PDB file of C-alpha atoms in Angstrom:
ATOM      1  CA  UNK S  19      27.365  -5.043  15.732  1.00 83.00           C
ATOM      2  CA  UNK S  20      24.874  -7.044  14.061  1.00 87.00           C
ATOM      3  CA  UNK S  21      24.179  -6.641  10.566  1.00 90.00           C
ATOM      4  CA  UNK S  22      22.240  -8.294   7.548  1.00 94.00           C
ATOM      5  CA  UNK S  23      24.206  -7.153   4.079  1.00 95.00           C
ATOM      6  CA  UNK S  24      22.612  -7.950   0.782  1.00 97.00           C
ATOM      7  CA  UNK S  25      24.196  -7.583  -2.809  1.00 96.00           C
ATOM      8  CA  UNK S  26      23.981  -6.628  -5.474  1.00 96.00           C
ATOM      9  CA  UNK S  27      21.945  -3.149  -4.555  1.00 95.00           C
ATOM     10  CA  UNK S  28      20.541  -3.817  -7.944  1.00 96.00           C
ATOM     11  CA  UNK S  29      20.390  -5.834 -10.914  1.00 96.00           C
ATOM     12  CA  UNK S  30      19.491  -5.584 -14.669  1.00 98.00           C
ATOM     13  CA  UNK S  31      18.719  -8.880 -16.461  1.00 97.00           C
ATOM     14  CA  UNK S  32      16.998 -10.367 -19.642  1.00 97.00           C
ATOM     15  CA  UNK S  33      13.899 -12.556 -19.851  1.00 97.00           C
ATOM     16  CA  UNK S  34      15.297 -16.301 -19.379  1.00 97.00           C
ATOM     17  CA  UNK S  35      18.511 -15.420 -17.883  1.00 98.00           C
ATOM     18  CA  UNK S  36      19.317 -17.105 -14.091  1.00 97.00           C
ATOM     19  CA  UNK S  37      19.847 -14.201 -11.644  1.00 98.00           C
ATOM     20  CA  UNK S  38      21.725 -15.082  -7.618  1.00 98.00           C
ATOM     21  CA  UNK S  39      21.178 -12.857  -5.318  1.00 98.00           C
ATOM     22  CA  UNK S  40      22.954 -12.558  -2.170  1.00 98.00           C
ATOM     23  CA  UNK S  41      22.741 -12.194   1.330  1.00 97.00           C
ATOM     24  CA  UNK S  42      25.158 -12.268   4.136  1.00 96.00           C
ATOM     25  CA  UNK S  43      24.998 -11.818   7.516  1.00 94.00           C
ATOM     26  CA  UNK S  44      26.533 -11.323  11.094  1.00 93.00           C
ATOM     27  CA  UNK S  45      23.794 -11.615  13.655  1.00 89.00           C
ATOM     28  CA  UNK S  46      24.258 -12.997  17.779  1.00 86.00           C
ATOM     29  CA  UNK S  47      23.056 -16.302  18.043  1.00 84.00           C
ATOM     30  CA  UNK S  48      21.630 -16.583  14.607  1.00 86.00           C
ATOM     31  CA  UNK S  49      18.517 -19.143  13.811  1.00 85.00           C
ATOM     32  CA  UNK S  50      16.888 -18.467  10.569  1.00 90.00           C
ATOM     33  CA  UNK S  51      16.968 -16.492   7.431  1.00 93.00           C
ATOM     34  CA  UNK S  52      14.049 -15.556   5.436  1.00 94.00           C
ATOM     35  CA  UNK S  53      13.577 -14.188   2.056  1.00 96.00           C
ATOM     36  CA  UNK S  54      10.564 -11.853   0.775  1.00 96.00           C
ATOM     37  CA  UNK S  55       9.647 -10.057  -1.949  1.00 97.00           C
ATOM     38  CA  UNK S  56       8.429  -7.037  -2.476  1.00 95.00           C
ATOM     39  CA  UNK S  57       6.886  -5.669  -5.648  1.00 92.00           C
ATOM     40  CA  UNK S  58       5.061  -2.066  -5.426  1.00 82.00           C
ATOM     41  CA  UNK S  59       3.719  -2.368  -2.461  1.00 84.00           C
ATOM     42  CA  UNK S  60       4.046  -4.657   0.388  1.00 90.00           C
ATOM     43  CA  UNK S  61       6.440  -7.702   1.002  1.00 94.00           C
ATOM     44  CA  UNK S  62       5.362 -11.123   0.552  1.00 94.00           C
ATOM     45  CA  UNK S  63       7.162 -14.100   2.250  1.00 94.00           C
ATOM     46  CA  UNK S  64       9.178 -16.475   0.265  1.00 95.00           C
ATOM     47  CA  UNK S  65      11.372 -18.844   2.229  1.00 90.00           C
ATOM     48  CA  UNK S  66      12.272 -19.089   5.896  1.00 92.00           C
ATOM     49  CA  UNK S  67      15.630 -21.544   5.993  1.00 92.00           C
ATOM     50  CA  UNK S  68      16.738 -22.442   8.996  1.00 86.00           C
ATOM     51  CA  UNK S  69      19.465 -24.949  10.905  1.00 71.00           C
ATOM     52  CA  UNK S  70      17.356 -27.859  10.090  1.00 67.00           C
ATOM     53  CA  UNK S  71      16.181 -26.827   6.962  1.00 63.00           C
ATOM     54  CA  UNK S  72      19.613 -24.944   4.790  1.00 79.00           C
ATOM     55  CA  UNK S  73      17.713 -25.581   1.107  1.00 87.00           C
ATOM     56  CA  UNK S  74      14.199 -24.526  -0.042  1.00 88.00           C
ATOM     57  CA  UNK S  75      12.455 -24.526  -3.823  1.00 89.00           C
ATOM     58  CA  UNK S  76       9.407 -23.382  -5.253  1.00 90.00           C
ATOM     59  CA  UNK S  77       9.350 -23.669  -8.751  1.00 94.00           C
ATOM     60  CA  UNK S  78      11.920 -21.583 -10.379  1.00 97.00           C
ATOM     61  CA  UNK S  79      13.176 -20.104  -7.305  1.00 97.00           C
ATOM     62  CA  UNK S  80      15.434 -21.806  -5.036  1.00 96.00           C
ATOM     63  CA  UNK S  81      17.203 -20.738  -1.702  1.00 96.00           C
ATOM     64  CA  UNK S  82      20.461 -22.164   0.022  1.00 94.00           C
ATOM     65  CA  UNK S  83      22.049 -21.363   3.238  1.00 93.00           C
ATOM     66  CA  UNK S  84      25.464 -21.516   4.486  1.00 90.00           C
ATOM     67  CA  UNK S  85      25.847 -21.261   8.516  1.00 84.00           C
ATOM     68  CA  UNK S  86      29.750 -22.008   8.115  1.00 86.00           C
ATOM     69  CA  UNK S  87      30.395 -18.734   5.936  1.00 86.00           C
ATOM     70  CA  UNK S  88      27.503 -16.729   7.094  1.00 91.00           C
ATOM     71  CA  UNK S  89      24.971 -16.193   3.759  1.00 92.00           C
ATOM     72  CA  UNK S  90      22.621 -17.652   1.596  1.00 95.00           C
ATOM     73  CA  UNK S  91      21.754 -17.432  -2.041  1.00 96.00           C
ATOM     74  CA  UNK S  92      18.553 -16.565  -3.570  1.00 97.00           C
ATOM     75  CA  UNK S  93      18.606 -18.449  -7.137  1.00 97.00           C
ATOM     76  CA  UNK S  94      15.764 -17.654  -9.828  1.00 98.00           C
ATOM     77  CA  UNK S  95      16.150 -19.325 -12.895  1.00 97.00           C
ATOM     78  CA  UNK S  96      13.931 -18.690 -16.233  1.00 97.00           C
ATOM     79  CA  UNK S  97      13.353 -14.643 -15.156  1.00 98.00           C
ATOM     80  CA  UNK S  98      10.032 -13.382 -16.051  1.00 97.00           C
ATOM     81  CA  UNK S  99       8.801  -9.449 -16.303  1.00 97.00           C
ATOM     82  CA  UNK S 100       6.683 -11.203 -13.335  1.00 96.00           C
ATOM     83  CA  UNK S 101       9.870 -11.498 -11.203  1.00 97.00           C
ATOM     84  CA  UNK S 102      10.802  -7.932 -11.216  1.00 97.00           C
ATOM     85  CA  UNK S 103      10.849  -6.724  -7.578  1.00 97.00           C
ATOM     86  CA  UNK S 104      13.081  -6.052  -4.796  1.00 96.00           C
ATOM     87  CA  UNK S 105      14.455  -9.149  -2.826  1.00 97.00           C
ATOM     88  CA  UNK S 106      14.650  -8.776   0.773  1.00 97.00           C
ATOM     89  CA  UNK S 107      16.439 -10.931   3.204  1.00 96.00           C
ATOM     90  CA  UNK S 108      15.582 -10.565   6.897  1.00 94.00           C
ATOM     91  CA  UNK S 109      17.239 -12.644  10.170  1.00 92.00           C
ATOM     92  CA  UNK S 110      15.909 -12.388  13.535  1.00 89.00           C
ATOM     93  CA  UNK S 111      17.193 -10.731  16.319  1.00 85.00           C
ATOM     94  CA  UNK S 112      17.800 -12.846  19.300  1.00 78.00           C
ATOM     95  CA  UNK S 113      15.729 -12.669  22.358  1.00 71.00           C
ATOM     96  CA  UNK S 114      13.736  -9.724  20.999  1.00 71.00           C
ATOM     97  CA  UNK S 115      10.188 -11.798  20.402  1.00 70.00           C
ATOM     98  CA  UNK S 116       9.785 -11.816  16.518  1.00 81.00           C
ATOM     99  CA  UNK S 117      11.932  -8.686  15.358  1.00 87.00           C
ATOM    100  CA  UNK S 118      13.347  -8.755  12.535  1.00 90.00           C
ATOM    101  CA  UNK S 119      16.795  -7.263  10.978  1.00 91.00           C
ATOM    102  CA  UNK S 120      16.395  -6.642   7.293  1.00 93.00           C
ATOM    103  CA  UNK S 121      18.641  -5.995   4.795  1.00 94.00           C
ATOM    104  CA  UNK S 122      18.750  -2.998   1.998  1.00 93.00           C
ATOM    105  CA  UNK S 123      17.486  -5.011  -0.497  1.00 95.00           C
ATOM    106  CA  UNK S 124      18.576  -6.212  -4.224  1.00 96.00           C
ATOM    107  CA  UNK S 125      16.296  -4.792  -6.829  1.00 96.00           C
ATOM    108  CA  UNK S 126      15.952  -6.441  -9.543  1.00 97.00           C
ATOM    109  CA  UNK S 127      14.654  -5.407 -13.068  1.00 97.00           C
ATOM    110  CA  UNK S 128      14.024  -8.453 -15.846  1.00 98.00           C
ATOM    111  CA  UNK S 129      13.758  -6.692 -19.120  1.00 97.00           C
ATOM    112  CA  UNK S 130      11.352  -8.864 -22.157  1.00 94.00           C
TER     113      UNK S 130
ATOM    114  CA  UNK T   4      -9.822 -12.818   4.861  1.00 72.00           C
ATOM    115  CA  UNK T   5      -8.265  -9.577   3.915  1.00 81.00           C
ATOM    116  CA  UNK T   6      -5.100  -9.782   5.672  1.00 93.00           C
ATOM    117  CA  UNK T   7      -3.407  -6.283   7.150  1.00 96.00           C
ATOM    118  CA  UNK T   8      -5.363  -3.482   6.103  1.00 96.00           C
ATOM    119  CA  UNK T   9      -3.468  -0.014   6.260  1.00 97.00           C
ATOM    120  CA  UNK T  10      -5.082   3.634   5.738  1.00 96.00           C
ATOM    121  CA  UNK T  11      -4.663   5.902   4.321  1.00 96.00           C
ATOM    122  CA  UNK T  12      -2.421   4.861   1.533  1.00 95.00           C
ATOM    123  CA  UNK T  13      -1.612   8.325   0.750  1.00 96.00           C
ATOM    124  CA  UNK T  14      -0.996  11.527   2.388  1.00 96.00           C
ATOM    125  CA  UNK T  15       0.320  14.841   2.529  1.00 97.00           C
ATOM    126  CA  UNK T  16       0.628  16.992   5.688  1.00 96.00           C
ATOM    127  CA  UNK T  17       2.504  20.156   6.682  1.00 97.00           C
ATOM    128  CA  UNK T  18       5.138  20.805   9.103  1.00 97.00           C
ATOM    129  CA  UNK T  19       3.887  20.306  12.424  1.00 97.00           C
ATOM    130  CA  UNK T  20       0.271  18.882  11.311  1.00 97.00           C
ATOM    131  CA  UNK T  21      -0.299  15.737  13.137  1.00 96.00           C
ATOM    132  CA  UNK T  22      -2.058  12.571  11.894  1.00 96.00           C
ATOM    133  CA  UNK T  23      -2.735   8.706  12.655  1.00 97.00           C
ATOM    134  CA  UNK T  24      -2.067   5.947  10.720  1.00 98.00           C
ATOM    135  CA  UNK T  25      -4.609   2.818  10.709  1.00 97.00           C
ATOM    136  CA  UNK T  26      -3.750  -0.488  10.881  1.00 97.00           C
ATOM    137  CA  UNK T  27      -5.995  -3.768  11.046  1.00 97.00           C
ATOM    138  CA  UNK T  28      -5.202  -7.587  10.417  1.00 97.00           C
ATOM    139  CA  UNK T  29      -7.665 -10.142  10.592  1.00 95.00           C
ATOM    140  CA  UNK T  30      -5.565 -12.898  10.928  1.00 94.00           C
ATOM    141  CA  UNK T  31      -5.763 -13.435  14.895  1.00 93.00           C
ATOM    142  CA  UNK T  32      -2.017 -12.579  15.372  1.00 93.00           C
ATOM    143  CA  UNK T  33      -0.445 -11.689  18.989  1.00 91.00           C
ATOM    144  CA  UNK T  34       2.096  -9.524  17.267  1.00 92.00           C
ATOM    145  CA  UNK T  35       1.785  -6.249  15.727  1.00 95.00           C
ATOM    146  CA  UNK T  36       4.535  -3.763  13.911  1.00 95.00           C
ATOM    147  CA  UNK T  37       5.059  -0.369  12.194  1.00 97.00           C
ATOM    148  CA  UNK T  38       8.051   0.089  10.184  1.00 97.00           C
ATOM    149  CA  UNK T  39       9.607   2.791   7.865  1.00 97.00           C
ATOM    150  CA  UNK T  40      11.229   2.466   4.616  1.00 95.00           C
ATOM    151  CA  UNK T  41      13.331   5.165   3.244  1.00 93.00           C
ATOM    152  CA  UNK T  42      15.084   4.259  -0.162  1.00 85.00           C
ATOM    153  CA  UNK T  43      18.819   3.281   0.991  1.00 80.00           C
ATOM    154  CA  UNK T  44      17.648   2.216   4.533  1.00 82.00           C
ATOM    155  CA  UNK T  45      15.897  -0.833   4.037  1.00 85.00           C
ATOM    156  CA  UNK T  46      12.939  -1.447   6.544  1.00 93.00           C
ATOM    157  CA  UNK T  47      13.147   0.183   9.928  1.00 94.00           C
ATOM    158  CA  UNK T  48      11.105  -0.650  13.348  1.00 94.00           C
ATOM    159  CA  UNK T  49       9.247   2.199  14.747  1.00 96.00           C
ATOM    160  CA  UNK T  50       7.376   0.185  16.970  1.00 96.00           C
ATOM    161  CA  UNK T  51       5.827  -3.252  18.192  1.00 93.00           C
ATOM    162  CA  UNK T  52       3.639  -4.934  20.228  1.00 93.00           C
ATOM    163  CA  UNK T  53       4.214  -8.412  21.365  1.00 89.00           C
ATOM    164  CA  UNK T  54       0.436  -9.000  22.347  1.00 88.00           C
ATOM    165  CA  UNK T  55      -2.832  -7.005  23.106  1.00 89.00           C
ATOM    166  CA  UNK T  56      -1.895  -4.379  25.634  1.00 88.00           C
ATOM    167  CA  UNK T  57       2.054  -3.970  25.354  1.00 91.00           C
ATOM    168  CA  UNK T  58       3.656  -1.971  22.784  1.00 94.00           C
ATOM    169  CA  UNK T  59       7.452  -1.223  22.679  1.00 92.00           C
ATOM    170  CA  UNK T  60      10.033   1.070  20.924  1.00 94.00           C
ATOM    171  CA  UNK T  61      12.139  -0.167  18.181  1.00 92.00           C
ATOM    172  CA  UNK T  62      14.892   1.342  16.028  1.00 90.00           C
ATOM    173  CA  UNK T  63      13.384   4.875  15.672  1.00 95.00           C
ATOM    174  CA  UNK T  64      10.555   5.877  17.916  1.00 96.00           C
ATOM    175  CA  UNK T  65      11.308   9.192  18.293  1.00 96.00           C
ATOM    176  CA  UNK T  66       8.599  11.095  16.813  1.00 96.00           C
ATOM    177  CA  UNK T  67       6.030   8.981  16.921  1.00 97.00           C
ATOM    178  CA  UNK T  68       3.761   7.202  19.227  1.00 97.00           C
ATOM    179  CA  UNK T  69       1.456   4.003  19.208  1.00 97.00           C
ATOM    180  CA  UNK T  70      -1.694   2.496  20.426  1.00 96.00           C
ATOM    181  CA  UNK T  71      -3.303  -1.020  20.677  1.00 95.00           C
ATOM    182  CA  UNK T  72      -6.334  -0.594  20.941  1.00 88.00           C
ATOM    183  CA  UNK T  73      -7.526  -4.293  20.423  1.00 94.00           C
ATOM    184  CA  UNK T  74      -6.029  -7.523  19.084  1.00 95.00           C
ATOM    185  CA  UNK T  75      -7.136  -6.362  15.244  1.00 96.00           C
ATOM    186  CA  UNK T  76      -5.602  -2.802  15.290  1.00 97.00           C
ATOM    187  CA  UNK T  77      -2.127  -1.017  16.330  1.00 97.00           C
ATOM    188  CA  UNK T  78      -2.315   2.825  15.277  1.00 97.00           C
ATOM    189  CA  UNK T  79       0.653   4.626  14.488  1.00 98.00           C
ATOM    190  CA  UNK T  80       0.509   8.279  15.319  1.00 97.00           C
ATOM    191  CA  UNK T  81       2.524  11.456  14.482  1.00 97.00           C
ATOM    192  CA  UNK T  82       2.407  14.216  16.623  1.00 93.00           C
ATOM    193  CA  UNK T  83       4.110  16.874  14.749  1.00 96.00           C
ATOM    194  CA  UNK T  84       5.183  15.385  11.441  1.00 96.00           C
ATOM    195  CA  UNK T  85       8.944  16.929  10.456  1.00 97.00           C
ATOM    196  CA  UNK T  86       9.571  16.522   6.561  1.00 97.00           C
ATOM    197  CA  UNK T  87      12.394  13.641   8.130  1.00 96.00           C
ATOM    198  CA  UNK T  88       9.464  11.599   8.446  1.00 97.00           C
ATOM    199  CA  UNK T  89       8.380  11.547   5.080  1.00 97.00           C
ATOM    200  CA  UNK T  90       8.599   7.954   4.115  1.00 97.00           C
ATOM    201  CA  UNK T  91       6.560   4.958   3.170  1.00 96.00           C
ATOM    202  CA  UNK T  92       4.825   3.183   6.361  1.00 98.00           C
ATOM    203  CA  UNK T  93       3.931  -0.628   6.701  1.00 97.00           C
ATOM    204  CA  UNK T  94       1.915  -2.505   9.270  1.00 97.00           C
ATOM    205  CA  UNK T  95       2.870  -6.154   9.924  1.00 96.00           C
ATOM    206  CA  UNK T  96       1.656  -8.969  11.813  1.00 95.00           C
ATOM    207  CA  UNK T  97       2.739 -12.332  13.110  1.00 92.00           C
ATOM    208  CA  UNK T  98       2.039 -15.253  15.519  1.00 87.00           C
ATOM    209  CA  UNK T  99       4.174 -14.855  18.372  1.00 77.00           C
ATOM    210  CA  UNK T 100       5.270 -18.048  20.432  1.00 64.00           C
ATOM    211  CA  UNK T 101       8.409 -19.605  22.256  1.00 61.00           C
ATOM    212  CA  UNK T 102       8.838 -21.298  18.690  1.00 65.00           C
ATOM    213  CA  UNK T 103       9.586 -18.219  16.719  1.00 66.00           C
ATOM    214  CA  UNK T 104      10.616 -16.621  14.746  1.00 77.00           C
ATOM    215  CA  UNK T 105       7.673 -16.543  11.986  1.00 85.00           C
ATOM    216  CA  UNK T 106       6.843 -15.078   8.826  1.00 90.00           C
ATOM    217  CA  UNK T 107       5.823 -11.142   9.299  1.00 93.00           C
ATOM    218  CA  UNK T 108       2.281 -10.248   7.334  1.00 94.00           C
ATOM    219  CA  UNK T 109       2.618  -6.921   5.711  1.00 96.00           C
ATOM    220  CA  UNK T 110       0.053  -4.058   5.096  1.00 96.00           C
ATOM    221  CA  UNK T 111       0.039  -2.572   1.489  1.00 95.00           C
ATOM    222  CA  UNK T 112       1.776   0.698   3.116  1.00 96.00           C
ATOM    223  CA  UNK T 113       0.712   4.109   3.705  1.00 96.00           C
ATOM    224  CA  UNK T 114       3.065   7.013   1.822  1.00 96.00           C
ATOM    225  CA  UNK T 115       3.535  10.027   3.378  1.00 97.00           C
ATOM    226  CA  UNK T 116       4.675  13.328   2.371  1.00 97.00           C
ATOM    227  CA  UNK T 117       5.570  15.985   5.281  1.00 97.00           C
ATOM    228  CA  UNK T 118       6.051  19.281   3.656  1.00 96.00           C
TER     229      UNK T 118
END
């Protein structure tokens, strides 16, 4: 059965500190992975990584993927209050147009 | 441009009151969805539509039903809400091609409250 697992389910970390976040997944005939985050209300896009493209950055945050052991890493570096939210990872199902499966989510709370 | 544009963004209904939840993107996107989230459960598909004039069931349909009425709007609509249905609601959008998959637009979300 395909799934999309994310951990940890949450996360408590001080201003400055670097926080990973992690996402793995078993999904038919995977393609691409994307990340998005979601603050109160709906979730933005962050990253899409995909066979041709395994690493991403944009600014402090930084995203890696590993097709050989199934995951990928969502790295932010410097945390701000700005970057509390929950972290979503998402890979699309094959042959299904655009849907997506998305996983639980890592929340994650940067205390000042 | 505004985006996805959901409404209501918050309401309460009874047991077996029925309602319909807006949705509108301006973005000129084939592809429109309705999901669920439920704390634990991560996003869920109710229901999509490829393009203007299809619509299709996704994860958990029952309940609910949809309607396309143009290329700008996909309603979601609950026949006889059941307090499992309380939940928070978001629209999405996307381009739709051969060359997907692409980045899904999301609607600030509707919560709703079935008592």
């Amino acid at each position: 059965e395909d799934k999309v697992v994310q951990s940890p389910l949450s996360l408590v970390v001080h201003e400055g500190d670097t926080v990973t976040l992690n996402c793995s997944y078993e999904v038919t005939n995977f393609r691409s992975l994307l990340w998005y985050k979601q603050e109160k209300k709906a979730p933005t896009f962050l990253f899409m990584l995909t066979s041709s493209g395994i690493e991403k950055k944009s600014g402090r945050l930084s995203s890696i993927l590993d097709k050989k052991e199934l995951f990928s890493i969502l790295n932010i570096t410097a945390t701000q209050t700005g970057d509390s939210a929950v972290y979503l990872c998402a890979v699309p199902k094959r042959w299904s147009g655009n849907q997506f499966y998305f996983g639980t989510g890592t929340s994650l709370t940067v205390i000042p | 441009n505004a985006g996805v544009t959901q409404t209501p963004k918050f309401q309460v209904l009874k047991t077996g009151q029925s309602m319909t939840l807006q949705c509108a993107q301006d973005m000129n996107h084939n592809s429109m969805y309705w999901y669920r989230q439920d704390p634990g459960m991560g996003l869920r598909l109710i229901y999509y539509s490829a393009s203007e004039g299809t619509t299709d069931k996704g994860e958990v349909p029952n309940g609910y039903n949809v309607s396309r009425l143009n290329k700008r709007e996909f309603s979601l609509r609950l026949e006889s809400a059941a307090p499992s249905q309380t939940s928070v609601y978001f629209c999405a959008s996307s381009e739709s091609s051969g060359r997907s998959p692409y980045e899904q637009y999301f609607g600030p979300g509707t919560r709703l409250t079935v008592t």
